[in-house]
mmCIF file with all atom_site columns, C-alpha atoms in Angstrom:
data_model
loop_
_atom_site.group_PDB
_atom_site.id
_atom_site.type_symbol
_atom_site.label_atom_id
_atom_site.label_alt_id
_atom_site.label_comp_id
_atom_site.label_asym_id
_atom_site.label_entity_id
_atom_site.label_seq_id
_atom_site.pdbx_PDB_ins_code
_atom_site.Cartn_x
_atom_site.Cartn_y
_atom_site.Cartn_z
_atom_site.occupancy
_atom_site.B_iso_or_equiv
_atom_site.pdbx_formal_charge
_atom_site.auth_seq_id
_atom_site.auth_comp_id
_atom_site.auth_asym_id
_atom_site.auth_atom_id
_atom_site.pdbx_PDB_model_num
ATOM 1   C CA . UNK A 1 1   ? 25.584  12.324  -17.954 1.00 38.00 ? 252 UNK A CA 1
ATOM 2   C CA . UNK A 1 2   ? 26.616  9.103   -16.207 1.00 38.00 ? 253 UNK A CA 1
ATOM 3   C CA . UNK A 1 3   ? 26.423  5.938   -18.258 1.00 39.00 ? 254 UNK A CA 1
ATOM 4   C CA . UNK A 1 4   ? 25.318  2.780   -16.520 1.00 40.00 ? 255 UNK A CA 1
ATOM 5   C CA . UNK A 1 5   ? 27.585  -0.083  -17.606 1.00 39.00 ? 256 UNK A CA 1
ATOM 6   C CA . UNK A 1 6   ? 25.775  -2.860  -15.752 1.00 37.00 ? 257 UNK A CA 1
ATOM 7   C CA . UNK A 1 7   ? 24.415  -5.507  -18.117 1.00 38.00 ? 258 UNK A CA 1
ATOM 8   C CA . UNK A 1 8   ? 20.724  -6.197  -18.030 1.00 38.00 ? 259 UNK A CA 1
ATOM 9   C CA . UNK A 1 9   ? 19.267  -9.510  -16.944 1.00 39.00 ? 260 UNK A CA 1
ATOM 10  C CA . UNK A 1 10  ? 18.794  -12.666 -18.984 1.00 38.00 ? 261 UNK A CA 1
ATOM 11  C CA . UNK A 1 11  ? 15.058  -12.041 -19.398 1.00 44.00 ? 262 UNK A CA 1
ATOM 12  C CA . UNK A 1 12  ? 15.592  -8.575  -20.847 1.00 42.00 ? 263 UNK A CA 1
ATOM 13  C CA . UNK A 1 13  ? 14.127  -7.852  -24.251 1.00 43.00 ? 264 UNK A CA 1
ATOM 14  C CA . UNK A 1 14  ? 16.576  -7.107  -27.098 1.00 42.00 ? 265 UNK A CA 1
ATOM 15  C CA . UNK A 1 15  ? 15.973  -3.332  -26.957 1.00 45.00 ? 266 UNK A CA 1
ATOM 16  C CA . UNK A 1 16  ? 17.680  -3.157  -23.542 1.00 45.00 ? 267 UNK A CA 1
ATOM 17  C CA . UNK A 1 17  ? 20.352  -5.840  -23.922 1.00 44.00 ? 268 UNK A CA 1
ATOM 18  C CA . UNK A 1 18  ? 23.128  -3.533  -25.052 1.00 42.00 ? 269 UNK A CA 1
ATOM 19  C CA . UNK A 1 19  ? 26.428  -3.544  -23.128 1.00 42.00 ? 270 UNK A CA 1
ATOM 20  C CA . UNK A 1 20  ? 24.878  -0.984  -20.799 1.00 77.00 ? 271 UNK A CA 1
ATOM 21  C CA . UNK A 1 21  ? 21.724  1.053   -20.560 1.00 83.00 ? 272 UNK A CA 1
ATOM 22  C CA . UNK A 1 22  ? 21.979  4.808   -20.331 1.00 91.00 ? 273 UNK A CA 1
ATOM 23  C CA . UNK A 1 23  ? 18.913  5.060   -18.121 1.00 92.00 ? 274 UNK A CA 1
ATOM 24  C CA . UNK A 1 24  ? 18.771  8.847   -18.088 1.00 94.00 ? 275 UNK A CA 1
ATOM 25  C CA . UNK A 1 25  ? 18.957  9.027   -21.897 1.00 94.00 ? 276 UNK A CA 1
ATOM 26  C CA . UNK A 1 26  ? 16.296  6.308   -22.237 1.00 94.00 ? 277 UNK A CA 1
ATOM 27  C CA . UNK A 1 27  ? 13.942  8.082   -19.823 1.00 95.00 ? 278 UNK A CA 1
ATOM 28  C CA . UNK A 1 28  ? 14.525  11.440  -21.499 1.00 95.00 ? 279 UNK A CA 1
ATOM 29  C CA . UNK A 1 29  ? 13.770  9.878   -24.886 1.00 96.00 ? 280 UNK A CA 1
ATOM 30  C CA . UNK A 1 30  ? 10.417  8.596   -23.588 1.00 96.00 ? 281 UNK A CA 1
ATOM 31  C CA . UNK A 1 31  ? 9.287   12.170  -22.895 1.00 95.00 ? 282 UNK A CA 1
ATOM 32  C CA . UNK A 1 32  ? 9.982   13.161  -26.532 1.00 96.00 ? 283 UNK A CA 1
ATOM 33  C CA . UNK A 1 33  ? 8.182   10.184  -28.108 1.00 96.00 ? 284 UNK A CA 1
ATOM 34  C CA . UNK A 1 34  ? 4.718   10.251  -29.625 1.00 96.00 ? 285 UNK A CA 1
ATOM 35  C CA . UNK A 1 35  ? 2.127   7.767   -28.394 1.00 95.00 ? 286 UNK A CA 1
ATOM 36  C CA . UNK A 1 36  ? 2.661   5.478   -31.433 1.00 96.00 ? 287 UNK A CA 1
ATOM 37  C CA . UNK A 1 37  ? 6.415   5.568   -30.759 1.00 96.00 ? 288 UNK A CA 1
ATOM 38  C CA . UNK A 1 38  ? 5.797   4.697   -27.102 1.00 96.00 ? 289 UNK A CA 1
ATOM 39  C CA . UNK A 1 39  ? 3.648   1.782   -28.240 1.00 96.00 ? 290 UNK A CA 1
ATOM 40  C CA . UNK A 1 40  ? 6.470   0.590   -30.525 1.00 96.00 ? 291 UNK A CA 1
ATOM 41  C CA . UNK A 1 41  ? 8.911   0.863   -27.601 1.00 96.00 ? 292 UNK A CA 1
ATOM 42  C CA . UNK A 1 42  ? 6.483   -1.185  -25.515 1.00 96.00 ? 293 UNK A CA 1
ATOM 43  C CA . UNK A 1 43  ? 6.412   -3.880  -28.204 1.00 96.00 ? 294 UNK A CA 1
ATOM 44  C CA . UNK A 1 44  ? 10.220  -3.928  -28.270 1.00 95.00 ? 295 UNK A CA 1
ATOM 45  C CA . UNK A 1 45  ? 10.638  -4.130  -24.489 1.00 94.00 ? 296 UNK A CA 1
ATOM 46  C CA . UNK A 1 46  ? 7.708   -6.327  -23.458 1.00 94.00 ? 297 UNK A CA 1
ATOM 47  C CA . UNK A 1 47  ? 7.304   -8.352  -26.669 1.00 95.00 ? 298 UNK A CA 1
ATOM 48  C CA . UNK A 1 48  ? 3.575   -7.661  -26.874 1.00 95.00 ? 299 UNK A CA 1
ATOM 49  C CA . UNK A 1 49  ? 1.173   -4.899  -27.870 1.00 95.00 ? 300 UNK A CA 1
ATOM 50  C CA . UNK A 1 50  ? 0.780   -1.978  -25.505 1.00 95.00 ? 301 UNK A CA 1
ATOM 51  C CA . UNK A 1 51  ? -2.323  -2.391  -23.305 1.00 92.00 ? 302 UNK A CA 1
ATOM 52  C CA . UNK A 1 52  ? -3.613  1.100   -24.114 1.00 90.00 ? 303 UNK A CA 1
ATOM 53  C CA . UNK A 1 53  ? -2.793  4.475   -25.624 1.00 88.00 ? 304 UNK A CA 1
ATOM 54  C CA . UNK A 1 54  ? -2.509  6.440   -22.380 1.00 92.00 ? 305 UNK A CA 1
ATOM 55  C CA . UNK A 1 55  ? 0.677   8.491   -22.705 1.00 94.00 ? 306 UNK A CA 1
ATOM 56  C CA . UNK A 1 56  ? 1.106   8.816   -18.934 1.00 94.00 ? 307 UNK A CA 1
ATOM 57  C CA . UNK A 1 57  ? 0.658   5.090   -18.327 1.00 95.00 ? 308 UNK A CA 1
ATOM 58  C CA . UNK A 1 58  ? 2.997   4.101   -21.169 1.00 96.00 ? 309 UNK A CA 1
ATOM 59  C CA . UNK A 1 59  ? 5.728   6.507   -20.030 1.00 96.00 ? 310 UNK A CA 1
ATOM 60  C CA . UNK A 1 60  ? 5.431   5.406   -16.414 1.00 95.00 ? 311 UNK A CA 1
ATOM 61  C CA . UNK A 1 61  ? 5.479   1.664   -17.086 1.00 95.00 ? 312 UNK A CA 1
ATOM 62  C CA . UNK A 1 62  ? 8.187   1.876   -19.752 1.00 96.00 ? 313 UNK A CA 1
ATOM 63  C CA . UNK A 1 63  ? 10.306  4.048   -17.469 1.00 95.00 ? 314 UNK A CA 1
ATOM 64  C CA . UNK A 1 64  ? 9.961   1.574   -14.619 1.00 93.00 ? 315 UNK A CA 1
ATOM 65  C CA . UNK A 1 65  ? 10.836  -1.366  -16.884 1.00 93.00 ? 316 UNK A CA 1
ATOM 66  C CA . UNK A 1 66  ? 13.914  0.404   -18.294 1.00 93.00 ? 317 UNK A CA 1
ATOM 67  C CA . UNK A 1 67  ? 15.172  1.048   -14.764 1.00 92.00 ? 318 UNK A CA 1
ATOM 68  C CA . UNK A 1 68  ? 14.328  -2.496  -13.727 1.00 90.00 ? 319 UNK A CA 1
ATOM 69  C CA . UNK A 1 69  ? 16.321  -3.925  -16.634 1.00 90.00 ? 320 UNK A CA 1
ATOM 70  C CA . UNK A 1 70  ? 19.273  -1.663  -15.869 1.00 90.00 ? 321 UNK A CA 1
ATOM 71  C CA . UNK A 1 71  ? 19.353  -2.000  -12.083 1.00 88.00 ? 322 UNK A CA 1
ATOM 72  C CA . UNK A 1 72  ? 17.473  -5.221  -11.380 1.00 87.00 ? 323 UNK A CA 1
ATOM 73  C CA . UNK A 1 73  ? 13.940  -5.818  -10.168 1.00 86.00 ? 324 UNK A CA 1
ATOM 74  C CA . UNK A 1 74  ? 12.518  -6.285  -6.726  1.00 88.00 ? 325 UNK A CA 1
ATOM 75  C CA . UNK A 1 75  ? 14.396  -8.534  -4.323  1.00 89.00 ? 326 UNK A CA 1
ATOM 76  C CA . UNK A 1 76  ? 12.878  -11.950 -3.656  1.00 90.00 ? 327 UNK A CA 1
ATOM 77  C CA . UNK A 1 77  ? 11.987  -11.028 -0.052  1.00 88.00 ? 328 UNK A CA 1
ATOM 78  C CA . UNK A 1 78  ? 10.249  -7.838  -1.231  1.00 89.00 ? 329 UNK A CA 1
ATOM 79  C CA . UNK A 1 79  ? 8.200   -9.869  -3.722  1.00 89.00 ? 330 UNK A CA 1
ATOM 80  C CA . UNK A 1 80  ? 7.238   -12.321 -0.959  1.00 89.00 ? 331 UNK A CA 1
ATOM 81  C CA . UNK A 1 81  ? 6.134   -9.467  1.301   1.00 85.00 ? 332 UNK A CA 1
ATOM 82  C CA . UNK A 1 82  ? 4.049   -7.903  -1.487  1.00 89.00 ? 333 UNK A CA 1
ATOM 83  C CA . UNK A 1 83  ? 2.464   -11.280 -2.281  1.00 89.00 ? 334 UNK A CA 1
ATOM 84  C CA . UNK A 1 84  ? 1.607   -11.791 1.404   1.00 85.00 ? 335 UNK A CA 1
ATOM 85  C CA . UNK A 1 85  ? 0.070   -8.306  1.606   1.00 84.00 ? 336 UNK A CA 1
ATOM 86  C CA . UNK A 1 86  ? -1.977  -8.933  -1.539  1.00 86.00 ? 337 UNK A CA 1
ATOM 87  C CA . UNK A 1 87  ? -3.214  -12.272 -0.168  1.00 84.00 ? 338 UNK A CA 1
ATOM 88  C CA . UNK A 1 88  ? -4.221  -10.615 3.103   1.00 79.00 ? 339 UNK A CA 1
ATOM 89  C CA . UNK A 1 89  ? -6.090  -7.811  1.358   1.00 79.00 ? 340 UNK A CA 1
ATOM 90  C CA . UNK A 1 90  ? -7.918  -10.110 -1.094  1.00 83.00 ? 341 UNK A CA 1
ATOM 91  C CA . UNK A 1 91  ? -8.891  -12.554 1.678   1.00 78.00 ? 342 UNK A CA 1
ATOM 92  C CA . UNK A 1 92  ? -10.428 -9.702  3.681   1.00 70.00 ? 343 UNK A CA 1
ATOM 93  C CA . UNK A 1 93  ? -8.713  -10.922 6.862   1.00 70.00 ? 344 UNK A CA 1
ATOM 94  C CA . UNK A 1 94  ? -6.642  -7.864  7.754   1.00 62.00 ? 345 UNK A CA 1
ATOM 95  C CA . UNK A 1 95  ? -4.475  -7.627  10.807  1.00 62.00 ? 346 UNK A CA 1
ATOM 96  C CA . UNK A 1 96  ? -1.363  -9.710  10.182  1.00 63.00 ? 347 UNK A CA 1
ATOM 97  C CA . UNK A 1 97  ? 0.476   -7.245  7.971   1.00 63.00 ? 348 UNK A CA 1
ATOM 98  C CA . UNK A 1 98  ? -2.206  -4.705  7.182   1.00 63.00 ? 349 UNK A CA 1
ATOM 99  C CA . UNK A 1 99  ? -3.653  -2.944  10.190  1.00 66.00 ? 350 UNK A CA 1
ATOM 100 C CA . UNK A 1 100 ? -6.504  -0.463  10.509  1.00 68.00 ? 351 UNK A CA 1
ATOM 101 C CA . UNK A 1 101 ? -4.758  2.941   10.326  1.00 72.00 ? 352 UNK A CA 1
ATOM 102 C CA . UNK A 1 102 ? -7.226  4.397   12.832  1.00 74.00 ? 353 UNK A CA 1
ATOM 103 C CA . UNK A 1 103 ? -6.287  1.942   15.571  1.00 79.00 ? 354 UNK A CA 1
ATOM 104 C CA . UNK A 1 104 ? -3.915  3.397   18.158  1.00 86.00 ? 355 UNK A CA 1
ATOM 105 C CA . UNK A 1 105 ? -0.941  1.371   19.384  1.00 85.00 ? 356 UNK A CA 1
ATOM 106 C CA . UNK A 1 106 ? -1.631  -1.494  21.811  1.00 88.00 ? 357 UNK A CA 1
ATOM 107 C CA . UNK A 1 107 ? -1.638  -0.255  25.402  1.00 93.00 ? 358 UNK A CA 1
ATOM 108 C CA . UNK A 1 108 ? -3.304  3.052   24.531  1.00 93.00 ? 359 UNK A CA 1
ATOM 109 C CA . UNK A 1 109 ? -6.125  4.003   26.904  1.00 95.00 ? 360 UNK A CA 1
ATOM 110 C CA . UNK A 1 110 ? -9.223  5.551   25.319  1.00 95.00 ? 361 UNK A CA 1
ATOM 111 C CA . UNK A 1 111 ? -11.199 7.576   27.844  1.00 96.00 ? 362 UNK A CA 1
ATOM 112 C CA . UNK A 1 112 ? -14.684 9.056   27.524  1.00 94.00 ? 363 UNK A CA 1
ATOM 113 C CA . UNK A 1 113 ? -17.336 10.196  29.943  1.00 94.00 ? 364 UNK A CA 1
ATOM 114 C CA . UNK A 1 114 ? -20.730 8.627   29.355  1.00 93.00 ? 365 UNK A CA 1
ATOM 115 C CA . UNK A 1 115 ? -23.787 8.598   31.589  1.00 92.00 ? 366 UNK A CA 1
ATOM 116 C CA . UNK A 1 116 ? -21.950 10.511  34.321  1.00 94.00 ? 367 UNK A CA 1
ATOM 117 C CA . UNK A 1 117 ? -19.151 7.906   34.469  1.00 94.00 ? 368 UNK A CA 1
ATOM 118 C CA . UNK A 1 118 ? -15.658 7.862   33.018  1.00 95.00 ? 369 UNK A CA 1
ATOM 119 C CA . UNK A 1 119 ? -15.079 4.812   30.817  1.00 95.00 ? 370 UNK A CA 1
ATOM 120 C CA . UNK A 1 120 ? -11.623 3.590   29.845  1.00 96.00 ? 371 UNK A CA 1
ATOM 121 C CA . UNK A 1 121 ? -11.053 1.134   26.982  1.00 96.00 ? 372 UNK A CA 1
ATOM 122 C CA . UNK A 1 122 ? -7.575  -0.320  26.524  1.00 96.00 ? 373 UNK A CA 1
ATOM 123 C CA . UNK A 1 123 ? -6.329  -1.016  23.012  1.00 93.00 ? 374 UNK A CA 1
ATOM 124 C CA . UNK A 1 124 ? -4.947  -4.555  22.686  1.00 91.00 ? 375 UNK A CA 1
ATOM 125 C CA . UNK A 1 125 ? -2.966  -6.066  19.814  1.00 84.00 ? 376 UNK A CA 1
ATOM 126 C CA . UNK A 1 126 ? -5.981  -8.197  18.882  1.00 84.00 ? 377 UNK A CA 1
ATOM 127 C CA . UNK A 1 127 ? -8.918  -6.088  20.066  1.00 89.00 ? 378 UNK A CA 1
ATOM 128 C CA . UNK A 1 128 ? -10.047 -3.957  23.008  1.00 94.00 ? 379 UNK A CA 1
ATOM 129 C CA . UNK A 1 129 ? -10.680 -4.373  26.724  1.00 96.00 ? 380 UNK A CA 1
ATOM 130 C CA . UNK A 1 130 ? -13.226 -2.628  28.955  1.00 96.00 ? 381 UNK A CA 1
ATOM 131 C CA . UNK A 1 131 ? -13.871 -3.563  32.590  1.00 96.00 ? 382 UNK A CA 1
ATOM 132 C CA . UNK A 1 132 ? -12.006 -6.860  32.165  1.00 96.00 ? 383 UNK A CA 1
ATOM 133 C CA . UNK A 1 133 ? -14.061 -7.872  29.114  1.00 96.00 ? 384 UNK A CA 1
ATOM 134 C CA . UNK A 1 134 ? -12.410 -8.333  25.718  1.00 96.00 ? 385 UNK A CA 1
ATOM 135 C CA . UNK A 1 135 ? -13.963 -7.174  22.465  1.00 94.00 ? 386 UNK A CA 1
ATOM 136 C CA . UNK A 1 136 ? -12.959 -7.803  18.831  1.00 90.00 ? 387 UNK A CA 1
ATOM 137 C CA . UNK A 1 137 ? -14.029 -4.314  17.744  1.00 89.00 ? 388 UNK A CA 1
ATOM 138 C CA . UNK A 1 138 ? -14.206 -0.911  19.360  1.00 92.00 ? 389 UNK A CA 1
ATOM 139 C CA . UNK A 1 139 ? -17.843 -0.526  18.278  1.00 93.00 ? 390 UNK A CA 1
ATOM 140 C CA . UNK A 1 140 ? -18.842 -3.660  20.227  1.00 95.00 ? 391 UNK A CA 1
ATOM 141 C CA . UNK A 1 141 ? -17.032 -2.331  23.310  1.00 96.00 ? 392 UNK A CA 1
ATOM 142 C CA . UNK A 1 142 ? -18.876 0.983   22.959  1.00 95.00 ? 393 UNK A CA 1
ATOM 143 C CA . UNK A 1 143 ? -22.180 -0.884  22.615  1.00 95.00 ? 394 UNK A CA 1
ATOM 144 C CA . UNK A 1 144 ? -21.428 -2.541  25.976  1.00 96.00 ? 395 UNK A CA 1
ATOM 145 C CA . UNK A 1 145 ? -20.786 0.901   27.483  1.00 96.00 ? 396 UNK A CA 1
ATOM 146 C CA . UNK A 1 146 ? -23.785 2.739   26.009  1.00 95.00 ? 397 UNK A CA 1
ATOM 147 C CA . UNK A 1 147 ? -26.322 0.025   25.250  1.00 94.00 ? 398 UNK A CA 1
ATOM 148 C CA . UNK A 1 148 ? -26.681 1.511   21.763  1.00 93.00 ? 399 UNK A CA 1
ATOM 149 C CA . UNK A 1 149 ? -24.954 1.087   18.419  1.00 91.00 ? 400 UNK A CA 1
ATOM 150 C CA . UNK A 1 150 ? -22.178 3.645   17.917  1.00 90.00 ? 401 UNK A CA 1
ATOM 151 C CA . UNK A 1 151 ? -19.209 3.929   15.637  1.00 92.00 ? 402 UNK A CA 1
ATOM 152 C CA . UNK A 1 152 ? -16.460 3.212   18.171  1.00 91.00 ? 403 UNK A CA 1
ATOM 153 C CA . UNK A 1 153 ? -13.922 5.539   16.529  1.00 89.00 ? 404 UNK A CA 1
ATOM 154 C CA . UNK A 1 154 ? -16.406 8.416   16.508  1.00 91.00 ? 405 UNK A CA 1
ATOM 155 C CA . UNK A 1 155 ? -17.501 7.742   20.112  1.00 92.00 ? 406 UNK A CA 1
ATOM 156 C CA . UNK A 1 156 ? -13.920 8.266   21.283  1.00 91.00 ? 407 UNK A CA 1
ATOM 157 C CA . UNK A 1 157 ? -13.335 11.220  18.947  1.00 88.00 ? 408 UNK A CA 1
ATOM 158 C CA . UNK A 1 158 ? -10.732 9.514   16.787  1.00 85.00 ? 409 UNK A CA 1
ATOM 159 C CA . UNK A 1 159 ? -10.256 10.709  13.222  1.00 65.00 ? 410 UNK A CA 1
ATOM 160 C CA . UNK A 1 160 ? -9.325  8.570   10.220  1.00 57.00 ? 411 UNK A CA 1
ATOM 161 C CA . UNK A 1 161 ? -5.597  8.439   11.087  1.00 51.00 ? 412 UNK A CA 1
ATOM 162 C CA . UNK A 1 162 ? -5.769  7.460   14.729  1.00 45.00 ? 413 UNK A CA 1
ATOM 163 C CA . UNK A 1 163 ? -5.342  10.940  16.158  1.00 50.00 ? 414 UNK A CA 1
ATOM 164 C CA . UNK A 1 164 ? -7.792  12.760  18.378  1.00 52.00 ? 415 UNK A CA 1
ATOM 165 C CA . UNK A 1 165 ? -10.015 15.439  16.905  1.00 50.00 ? 416 UNK A CA 1
#
């Protein structure tokens, strides 16, 4: 068993401020603890009562925190990226960092025969183009093609991950 000799951070709770944390031993000990013992460990590490009595949740969160104290937490740039992603998701304005997983790469040509004609829609970074007209969504482009409301992904036979059926 390899002992980690790196000291934990300044904000670490007393339970993990020893000269070094033997992460493997700490994680192994979690598996052997009862739920009340896990809750006590939570109190020692976080300085507050455990949020619940779910063994799986307590083990998972305690294990992560033990590793975080031993090896350091997320880098500042990673935290910034996660914060930006969270802001984008909660605002409902996706597209900057979070893209629709069904949307093929810009430049992709979607082709379908409709009404005896072949129609080609080009995927753009910020929408779609058909016959020189730009559309914000594929469904609106398909409405221009068919004159009826369609799910654009279904019209072109795209599944949930962007691949053809």
